Amino acid sequence: MTALRLPFILMLAGVLGLAGCSVHQPVSLYQLDSGSPVQPAQSAGMAVLLGPVTVADYLQRETLLQRQPDGSLQASVDGRWAGSLSSDIDQLLLRQVAGHLDSQRVVLAPATVGFTPDVQVLLTITRLDSGQKQPAILDAQWRLIDRRGQVRDNRIIHLQEQHAGTTAAQVQAQGVLLQKLAEQLSVALKPLANQPPIAEVPKKAAPKPVAPAAEQEKQPKIPMASPIRTDMEVFRF
């Protein structure tokens, strides 16, 4: 009886072992490739407030999505993002723009107290994905606001990058797209570096208050001088 049960137990253990291996397959973690941004040297360069950077809702998750030929999205089975994709996008753009502008004064929104930017960048990313047989695609829009609050540039961007098909190649291609976005954004920012200072409007002198009529009547009146007449006659000899 014991001899008959032994092969069955070994077979069951083998099946469970295989099932455990299939369930606990290691999943790779990925981050966007920031490239090799130049370290900015100017501490008094162009002041840029980068953000808010709005990312599409479907990208605000750790799941690495794969674009299918029919346009649908499916979760990747062998990889996911190592942390927040939105934070990775912010840091990549920050380093790239600061390097292209050679300025240490590029900060992410919200700005600290006392920081007055030359330009604020309002950026919206509506698409950033790829698939095994689909190219990496980036759709975005930016608006540049100068120090007077006026919109100086408004642009819609569509970028595309081919890749080798693996998950690692897809992530690398998406990083390249964001690097290209930062480069184009920096080109649009540079002409706004030499804005004329905002002229201060001179303050008008405050008009003198007019005393009410009642107060004017109360003021003492100075009598007018009048000639004095006498009855004296002048005789000439």
PDB file of C-alpha atoms in Angstrom:
ATOM      1  CA  MET A   1       0.000   0.000   0.000  1.00  0.00           C
ATOM      2  CA  THR A   2       2.801   2.376   0.934  1.00  0.00           C
ATOM      3  CA  ALA A   3       4.714   1.450  -2.209  1.00  0.00           C
ATOM      4  CA  LEU A   4       1.718   2.374  -4.375  1.00  0.00           C
ATOM      5  CA  ARG A   5       1.286   5.791  -2.753  1.00  0.00           C
ATOM      6  CA  LEU A   6       4.915   6.847  -3.114  1.00  0.00           C
ATOM      7  CA  PRO A   7       4.905   7.457  -6.901  1.00  0.00           C
ATOM      8  CA  PHE A   8       1.645   9.419  -6.607  1.00  0.00           C
ATOM      9  CA  ILE A   9       3.085  11.638  -3.875  1.00  0.00           C
ATOM     10  CA  LEU A  10       6.221  12.309  -5.914  1.00  0.00           C
ATOM     11  CA  MET A  11       4.157  13.171  -8.976  1.00  0.00           C
ATOM     12  CA  LEU A  12       1.935  15.527  -6.969  1.00  0.00           C
ATOM     13  CA  ALA A  13       4.970  17.247  -5.487  1.00  0.00           C
ATOM     14  CA  GLY A  14       6.407  17.740  -8.955  1.00  0.00           C
ATOM     15  CA  VAL A  15       3.187  19.282 -10.262  1.00  0.00           C
ATOM     16  CA  LEU A  16       2.958  21.659  -7.298  1.00  0.00           C
ATOM     17  CA  GLY A  17       6.593  22.618  -7.756  1.00  0.00           C
ATOM     18  CA  LEU A  18       6.029  23.501 -11.398  1.00  0.00           C
ATOM     19  CA  ALA A  19       2.943  25.493 -10.502  1.00  0.00           C
ATOM     20  CA  GLY A  20       4.913  27.410  -7.879  1.00  0.00           C
ATOM     21  CA  CYS A  21       7.609  28.248 -10.413  1.00  0.00           C
ATOM     22  CA  SER A  22       5.031  29.540 -12.883  1.00  0.00           C
ATOM     23  CA  VAL A  23       3.319  31.719 -10.282  1.00  0.00           C
ATOM     24  CA  HIS A  24       6.482  33.244  -8.787  1.00  0.00           C
ATOM     25  CA  GLN A  25       8.255  34.122 -12.022  1.00  0.00           C
ATOM     26  CA  PRO A  26      10.487  37.174 -11.445  1.00  0.00           C
ATOM     27  CA  VAL A  27       9.144  40.439 -12.849  1.00  0.00           C
ATOM     28  CA  SER A  28      11.580  43.029 -14.178  1.00  0.00           C
ATOM     29  CA  LEU A  29      11.327  46.626 -12.976  1.00  0.00           C
ATOM     30  CA  TYR A  30      11.927  49.476 -15.401  1.00  0.00           C
ATOM     31  CA  GLN A  31      12.703  53.202 -15.273  1.00  0.00           C
ATOM     32  CA  LEU A  32      12.795  55.715 -18.098  1.00  0.00           C
ATOM     33  CA  ASP A  33      16.152  56.397 -19.691  1.00  0.00           C
ATOM     34  CA  SER A  34      17.210  59.975 -18.943  1.00  0.00           C
ATOM     35  CA  GLY A  35      19.998  59.837 -21.498  1.00  0.00           C
ATOM     36  CA  SER A  36      23.143  61.855 -20.743  1.00  0.00           C
ATOM     37  CA  PRO A  37      21.951  65.382 -19.875  1.00  0.00           C
ATOM     38  CA  VAL A  38      24.581  68.099 -19.601  1.00  0.00           C
ATOM     39  CA  GLN A  39      25.166  69.339 -16.081  1.00  0.00           C
ATOM     40  CA  PRO A  40      24.156  73.036 -16.087  1.00  0.00           C
ATOM     41  CA  ALA A  41      26.856  75.443 -14.924  1.00  0.00           C
ATOM     42  CA  GLN A  42      25.068  78.805 -14.750  1.00  0.00           C
ATOM     43  CA  SER A  43      23.583  79.538 -11.349  1.00  0.00           C
ATOM     44  CA  ALA A  44      21.984  82.739 -12.683  1.00  0.00           C
ATOM     45  CA  GLY A  45      20.596  81.349 -15.912  1.00  0.00           C
ATOM     46  CA  MET A  46      17.056  81.440 -17.227  1.00  0.00           C
ATOM     47  CA  ALA A  47      14.400  80.918 -14.528  1.00  0.00           C
ATOM     48  CA  VAL A  48      11.864  78.305 -15.648  1.00  0.00           C
ATOM     49  CA  LEU A  49       8.957  76.887 -13.688  1.00  0.00           C
ATOM     50  CA  LEU A  50       8.328  73.445 -15.176  1.00  0.00           C
ATOM     51  CA  GLY A  51       4.784  72.399 -14.513  1.00  0.00           C
ATOM     52  CA  PRO A  52       2.300  71.460 -13.542  1.00  0.00           C
ATOM     53  CA  VAL A  53       3.008  68.434 -15.745  1.00  0.00           C
ATOM     54  CA  THR A  54      -0.268  66.582 -16.254  1.00  0.00           C
ATOM     55  CA  VAL A  55      -0.032  62.913 -17.233  1.00  0.00           C
ATOM     56  CA  ALA A  56      -2.928  60.878 -18.648  1.00  0.00           C
ATOM     57  CA  ASP A  57      -4.851  58.833 -16.085  1.00  0.00           C
ATOM     58  CA  TYR A  58      -4.003  55.483 -17.668  1.00  0.00           C
ATOM     59  CA  LEU A  59      -0.292  56.166 -17.107  1.00  0.00           C
ATOM     60  CA  GLN A  60      -0.598  56.860 -13.400  1.00  0.00           C
ATOM     61  CA  ARG A  61       0.033  53.292 -12.246  1.00  0.00           C
ATOM     62  CA  GLU A  62       2.899  50.877 -11.752  1.00  0.00           C
ATOM     63  CA  THR A  63       1.608  48.517 -14.445  1.00  0.00           C
ATOM     64  CA  LEU A  64       3.559  48.670 -17.690  1.00  0.00           C
ATOM     65  CA  LEU A  65       0.945  48.663 -20.440  1.00  0.00           C
ATOM     66  CA  GLN A  66       1.373  47.165 -23.897  1.00  0.00           C
ATOM     67  CA  ARG A  67      -0.381  48.625 -26.941  1.00  0.00           C
ATOM     68  CA  GLN A  68      -2.019  45.932 -29.068  1.00  0.00           C
ATOM     69  CA  PRO A  69      -2.496  46.003 -32.870  1.00  0.00           C
ATOM     70  CA  ASP A  70      -6.206  46.739 -32.408  1.00  0.00           C
ATOM     71  CA  GLY A  71      -5.398  49.775 -30.249  1.00  0.00           C
ATOM     72  CA  SER A  72      -6.258  48.187 -26.903  1.00  0.00           C
ATOM     73  CA  LEU A  73      -3.930  48.136 -23.889  1.00  0.00           C
ATOM     74  CA  GLN A  74      -2.902  45.072 -21.891  1.00  0.00           C
ATOM     75  CA  ALA A  75      -0.798  44.795 -18.764  1.00  0.00           C
ATOM     76  CA  SER A  76       2.695  43.448 -19.308  1.00  0.00           C
ATOM     77  CA  VAL A  77       3.324  40.017 -17.764  1.00  0.00           C
ATOM     78  CA  ASP A  78       7.103  40.365 -17.491  1.00  0.00           C
ATOM     79  CA  GLY A  79       7.657  43.934 -16.335  1.00  0.00           C
ATOM     80  CA  ARG A  80       6.323  46.943 -14.501  1.00  0.00           C
ATOM     81  CA  TRP A  81       7.463  50.434 -13.598  1.00  0.00           C
ATOM     82  CA  ALA A  82       9.831  50.809 -10.661  1.00  0.00           C
ATOM     83  CA  GLY A  83       7.816  53.408  -8.787  1.00  0.00           C
ATOM     84  CA  SER A  84       5.861  56.359 -10.135  1.00  0.00           C
ATOM     85  CA  LEU A  85       5.993  56.921 -13.885  1.00  0.00           C
ATOM     86  CA  SER A  86       4.829  60.525 -13.391  1.00  0.00           C
ATOM     87  CA  SER A  87       7.792  61.241 -11.110  1.00  0.00           C
ATOM     88  CA  ASP A  88      10.183  59.683 -13.613  1.00  0.00           C
ATOM     89  CA  ILE A  89       8.779  61.925 -16.360  1.00  0.00           C
ATOM     90  CA  ASP A  90       9.165  65.040 -14.173  1.00  0.00           C
ATOM     91  CA  GLN A  91      12.778  64.285 -13.288  1.00  0.00           C
ATOM     92  CA  LEU A  92      13.732  63.386 -16.868  1.00  0.00           C
ATOM     93  CA  LEU A  93      12.282  66.606 -18.259  1.00  0.00           C
ATOM     94  CA  LEU A  94      13.834  68.681 -15.468  1.00  0.00           C
ATOM     95  CA  ARG A  95      17.350  67.396 -16.102  1.00  0.00           C
ATOM     96  CA  GLN A  96      17.057  67.589 -19.869  1.00  0.00           C
ATOM     97  CA  VAL A  97      15.646  71.141 -19.978  1.00  0.00           C
ATOM     98  CA  ALA A  98      18.161  72.417 -17.411  1.00  0.00           C
ATOM     99  CA  GLY A  99      20.982  70.908 -19.447  1.00  0.00           C
ATOM    100  CA  HIS A 100      19.805  72.377 -22.754  1.00  0.00           C
ATOM    101  CA  LEU A 101      19.340  75.825 -21.211  1.00  0.00           C
ATOM    102  CA  ASP A 102      22.522  75.569 -19.117  1.00  0.00           C
ATOM    103  CA  SER A 103      20.626  76.897 -16.113  1.00  0.00           C
ATOM    104  CA  GLN A 104      20.406  75.803 -12.506  1.00  0.00           C
ATOM    105  CA  ARG A 105      17.194  77.808 -12.161  1.00  0.00           C
ATOM    106  CA  VAL A 106      14.839  75.234 -13.656  1.00  0.00           C
ATOM    107  CA  VAL A 107      12.467  73.979 -10.962  1.00  0.00           C
ATOM    108  CA  LEU A 108       9.392  71.792 -10.799  1.00  0.00           C
ATOM    109  CA  ALA A 109       6.028  73.203  -9.809  1.00  0.00           C
ATOM    110  CA  PRO A 110       4.958  74.254  -7.283  1.00  0.00           C
ATOM    111  CA  ALA A 111       7.625  76.910  -6.938  1.00  0.00           C
ATOM    112  CA  THR A 112       9.175  77.862  -3.633  1.00  0.00           C
ATOM    113  CA  VAL A 113       8.452  81.215  -2.022  1.00  0.00           C
ATOM    114  CA  GLY A 114      10.519  83.980  -3.611  1.00  0.00           C
ATOM    115  CA  PHE A 115      11.130  82.225  -6.936  1.00  0.00           C
ATOM    116  CA  THR A 116      10.023  84.437  -9.839  1.00  0.00           C
ATOM    117  CA  PRO A 117      10.198  82.534 -13.139  1.00  0.00           C
ATOM    118  CA  ASP A 118      10.836  84.114 -16.512  1.00  0.00           C
ATOM    119  CA  VAL A 119       8.605  81.471 -18.077  1.00  0.00           C
ATOM    120  CA  GLN A 120       6.188  78.859 -16.778  1.00  0.00           C
ATOM    121  CA  VAL A 121       5.649  75.663 -18.777  1.00  0.00           C
ATOM    122  CA  LEU A 122       2.202  74.069 -18.642  1.00  0.00           C
ATOM    123  CA  LEU A 123       2.633  70.583 -20.075  1.00  0.00           C
ATOM    124  CA  THR A 124       0.063  67.848 -20.706  1.00  0.00           C
ATOM    125  CA  ILE A 125       1.046  64.333 -21.788  1.00  0.00           C
ATOM    126  CA  THR A 126      -1.951  62.478 -23.207  1.00  0.00           C
ATOM    127  CA  ARG A 127      -0.166  59.397 -24.527  1.00  0.00           C
ATOM    128  CA  LEU A 128       3.080  57.545 -23.849  1.00  0.00           C
ATOM    129  CA  ASP A 129       3.057  53.847 -24.678  1.00  0.00           C
ATOM    130  CA  SER A 130       4.238  51.150 -27.063  1.00  0.00           C
ATOM    131  CA  GLY A 131       3.767  47.476 -27.882  1.00  0.00           C
ATOM    132  CA  GLN A 132       5.746  44.491 -29.024  1.00  0.00           C
ATOM    133  CA  LYS A 133       4.764  45.257 -32.625  1.00  0.00           C
ATOM    134  CA  GLN A 134       3.736  48.874 -32.098  1.00  0.00           C
ATOM    135  CA  PRO A 135       6.126  51.858 -32.098  1.00  0.00           C
ATOM    136  CA  ALA A 136       6.546  54.063 -29.049  1.00  0.00           C
ATOM    137  CA  ILE A 137       4.305  57.113 -29.374  1.00  0.00           C
ATOM    138  CA  LEU A 138       4.222  60.348 -27.375  1.00  0.00           C
ATOM    139  CA  ASP A 139       1.407  62.894 -27.642  1.00  0.00           C
ATOM    140  CA  ALA A 140       1.744  66.111 -25.653  1.00  0.00           C
ATOM    141  CA  GLN A 141       0.851  69.791 -25.571  1.00  0.00           C
ATOM    142  CA  TRP A 142       2.627  72.713 -23.937  1.00  0.00           C
ATOM    143  CA  ARG A 143       1.835  76.348 -23.208  1.00  0.00           C
ATOM    144  CA  LEU A 144       4.510  78.882 -22.315  1.00  0.00           C
ATOM    145  CA  ILE A 145       3.456  81.714 -19.977  1.00  0.00           C
ATOM    146  CA  ASP A 146       5.774  84.719 -19.646  1.00  0.00           C
ATOM    147  CA  ARG A 147       6.287  86.842 -16.546  1.00  0.00           C
ATOM    148  CA  ARG A 148       3.379  89.105 -17.539  1.00  0.00           C
ATOM    149  CA  GLY A 149       1.009  86.148 -17.616  1.00  0.00           C
ATOM    150  CA  GLN A 150       0.703  86.146 -21.413  1.00  0.00           C
ATOM    151  CA  VAL A 151       0.749  82.943 -23.507  1.00  0.00           C
ATOM    152  CA  ARG A 152       3.862  83.156 -25.692  1.00  0.00           C
ATOM    153  CA  ASP A 153       3.699  79.728 -27.313  1.00  0.00           C
ATOM    154  CA  ASN A 154       1.146  76.932 -27.634  1.00  0.00           C
ATOM    155  CA  ARG A 155       2.133  73.731 -29.384  1.00  0.00           C
ATOM    156  CA  ILE A 156       0.784  70.196 -29.917  1.00  0.00           C
ATOM    157  CA  ILE A 157       3.477  67.523 -30.232  1.00  0.00           C
ATOM    158  CA  HIS A 158       3.341  64.031 -31.774  1.00  0.00           C
ATOM    159  CA  LEU A 159       6.524  61.938 -31.669  1.00  0.00           C
ATOM    160  CA  GLN A 160       7.183  58.339 -32.682  1.00  0.00           C
ATOM    161  CA  GLU A 161      10.119  55.980 -32.138  1.00  0.00           C
ATOM    162  CA  GLN A 162      10.758  52.472 -33.445  1.00  0.00           C
ATOM    163  CA  HIS A 163      12.240  49.741 -31.232  1.00  0.00           C
ATOM    164  CA  ALA A 164      13.360  46.097 -31.271  1.00  0.00           C
ATOM    165  CA  GLY A 165      10.189  44.739 -29.659  1.00  0.00           C
ATOM    166  CA  THR A 166      11.400  43.658 -26.226  1.00  0.00           C
ATOM    167  CA  THR A 167      10.055  45.315 -23.093  1.00  0.00           C
ATOM    168  CA  ALA A 168      13.451  46.852 -22.350  1.00  0.00           C
ATOM    169  CA  ALA A 169      13.654  48.261 -25.879  1.00  0.00           C
ATOM    170  CA  GLN A 170      10.172  49.740 -25.551  1.00  0.00           C
ATOM    171  CA  VAL A 171      11.027  51.515 -22.298  1.00  0.00           C
ATOM    172  CA  GLN A 172      14.210  52.861 -23.850  1.00  0.00           C
ATOM    173  CA  ALA A 173      12.259  54.169 -26.855  1.00  0.00           C
ATOM    174  CA  GLN A 174       9.782  55.944 -24.575  1.00  0.00           C
ATOM    175  CA  GLY A 175      12.681  57.611 -22.767  1.00  0.00           C
ATOM    176  CA  VAL A 176      14.087  58.776 -26.116  1.00  0.00           C
ATOM    177  CA  LEU A 177      10.730  60.348 -26.978  1.00  0.00           C
ATOM    178  CA  LEU A 178      10.721  62.343 -23.743  1.00  0.00           C
ATOM    179  CA  GLN A 179      14.290  63.472 -24.409  1.00  0.00           C
ATOM    180  CA  LYS A 180      13.206  64.743 -27.842  1.00  0.00           C
ATOM    181  CA  LEU A 181      10.261  66.531 -26.223  1.00  0.00           C
ATOM    182  CA  ALA A 182      12.603  68.259 -23.769  1.00  0.00           C
ATOM    183  CA  GLU A 183      14.888  69.315 -26.616  1.00  0.00           C
ATOM    184  CA  GLN A 184      12.058  70.875 -28.614  1.00  0.00           C
ATOM    185  CA  LEU A 185      10.721  72.553 -25.484  1.00  0.00           C
ATOM    186  CA  SER A 186      14.125  74.075 -24.730  1.00  0.00           C
ATOM    187  CA  VAL A 187      14.332  75.510 -28.255  1.00  0.00           C
ATOM    188  CA  ALA A 188      10.985  77.227 -27.706  1.00  0.00           C
ATOM    189  CA  LEU A 189      12.082  78.557 -24.294  1.00  0.00           C
ATOM    190  CA  LYS A 190      15.389  80.157 -25.300  1.00  0.00           C
ATOM    191  CA  PRO A 191      13.908  83.218 -27.109  1.00  0.00           C
ATOM    192  CA  LEU A 192      12.048  84.118 -23.899  1.00  0.00           C
ATOM    193  CA  ALA A 193      15.220  84.391 -21.825  1.00  0.00           C
ATOM    194  CA  ASN A 194      15.775  88.121 -22.519  1.00  0.00           C
ATOM    195  CA  GLN A 195      12.397  89.570 -21.648  1.00  0.00           C
ATOM    196  CA  PRO A 196      12.333  93.292 -20.832  1.00  0.00           C
ATOM    197  CA  PRO A 197      11.649  94.057 -17.175  1.00  0.00           C
ATOM    198  CA  ILE A 198       8.139  94.933 -16.187  1.00  0.00           C
ATOM    199  CA  ALA A 199       7.918  98.727 -15.893  1.00  0.00           C
ATOM    200  CA  GLU A 200       6.426  99.939 -12.671  1.00  0.00           C
ATOM    201  CA  VAL A 201       3.406 102.193 -13.071  1.00  0.00           C
ATOM    202  CA  PRO A 202       4.116 105.567 -11.364  1.00  0.00           C
ATOM    203  CA  LYS A 203       1.840 106.252  -8.460  1.00  0.00           C
ATOM    204  CA  LYS A 204      -0.472 109.249  -8.825  1.00  0.00           C
ATOM    205  CA  ALA A 205      -0.402 111.902  -6.111  1.00  0.00           C
ATOM    206  CA  ALA A 206      -3.406 111.651  -3.869  1.00  0.00           C
ATOM    207  CA  PRO A 207      -5.794 114.631  -4.327  1.00  0.00           C
ATOM    208  CA  LYS A 208      -6.056 117.028  -1.437  1.00  0.00           C
ATOM    209  CA  PRO A 209      -9.252 116.554   0.547  1.00  0.00           C
ATOM    210  CA  VAL A 210     -11.844 119.288   0.118  1.00  0.00           C
ATOM    211  CA  ALA A 211     -13.288 120.634   3.362  1.00  0.00           C
ATOM    212  CA  PRO A 212     -17.060 120.267   3.642  1.00  0.00           C
ATOM    213  CA  ALA A 213     -19.190 123.390   3.173  1.00  0.00           C
ATOM    214  CA  ALA A 214     -20.225 123.391   6.846  1.00  0.00           C
ATOM    215  CA  GLU A 215     -16.598 123.579   7.950  1.00  0.00           C
ATOM    216  CA  GLN A 216     -15.878 126.345   5.459  1.00  0.00           C
ATOM    217  CA  GLU A 217     -18.667 128.475   7.002  1.00  0.00           C
ATOM    218  CA  LYS A 218     -17.233 127.999  10.486  1.00  0.00           C
ATOM    219  CA  GLN A 219     -13.876 129.440   9.504  1.00  0.00           C
ATOM    220  CA  PRO A 220     -13.461 133.141  10.576  1.00  0.00           C
ATOM    221  CA  LYS A 221     -13.743 135.666   7.783  1.00  0.00           C
ATOM    222  CA  ILE A 222     -11.183 138.466   7.458  1.00  0.00           C
ATOM    223  CA  PRO A 223     -12.973 141.850   7.037  1.00  0.00           C
ATOM    224  CA  MET A 224     -12.254 143.779   3.857  1.00  0.00           C
ATOM    225  CA  ALA A 225     -10.433 147.091   4.221  1.00  0.00           C
ATOM    226  CA  SER A 226     -12.652 150.138   3.469  1.00  0.00           C
ATOM    227  CA  PRO A 227     -11.681 153.878   3.158  1.00  0.00           C
ATOM    228  CA  ILE A 228     -12.313 156.092   6.194  1.00  0.00           C
ATOM    229  CA  ARG A 229     -14.242 159.283   5.525  1.00  0.00           C
ATOM    230  CA  THR A 230     -14.157 162.380   7.822  1.00  0.00           C
ATOM    231  CA  ASP A 231     -15.989 165.777   7.833  1.00  0.00           C
ATOM    232  CA  MET A 232     -12.802 167.784   7.932  1.00  0.00           C
ATOM    233  CA  GLU A 233     -12.350 170.431   5.215  1.00  0.00           C
ATOM    234  CA  VAL A 234      -9.038 171.506   3.784  1.00  0.00           C
ATOM    235  CA  PHE A 235      -8.500 175.326   3.304  1.00  0.00           C
ATOM    236  CA  ARG A 236      -5.899 176.719   0.914  1.00  0.00           C
ATOM    237  CA  PHE A 237      -4.444 180.279   1.073  1.00  0.00           C
TER     238      PHE A 237
END
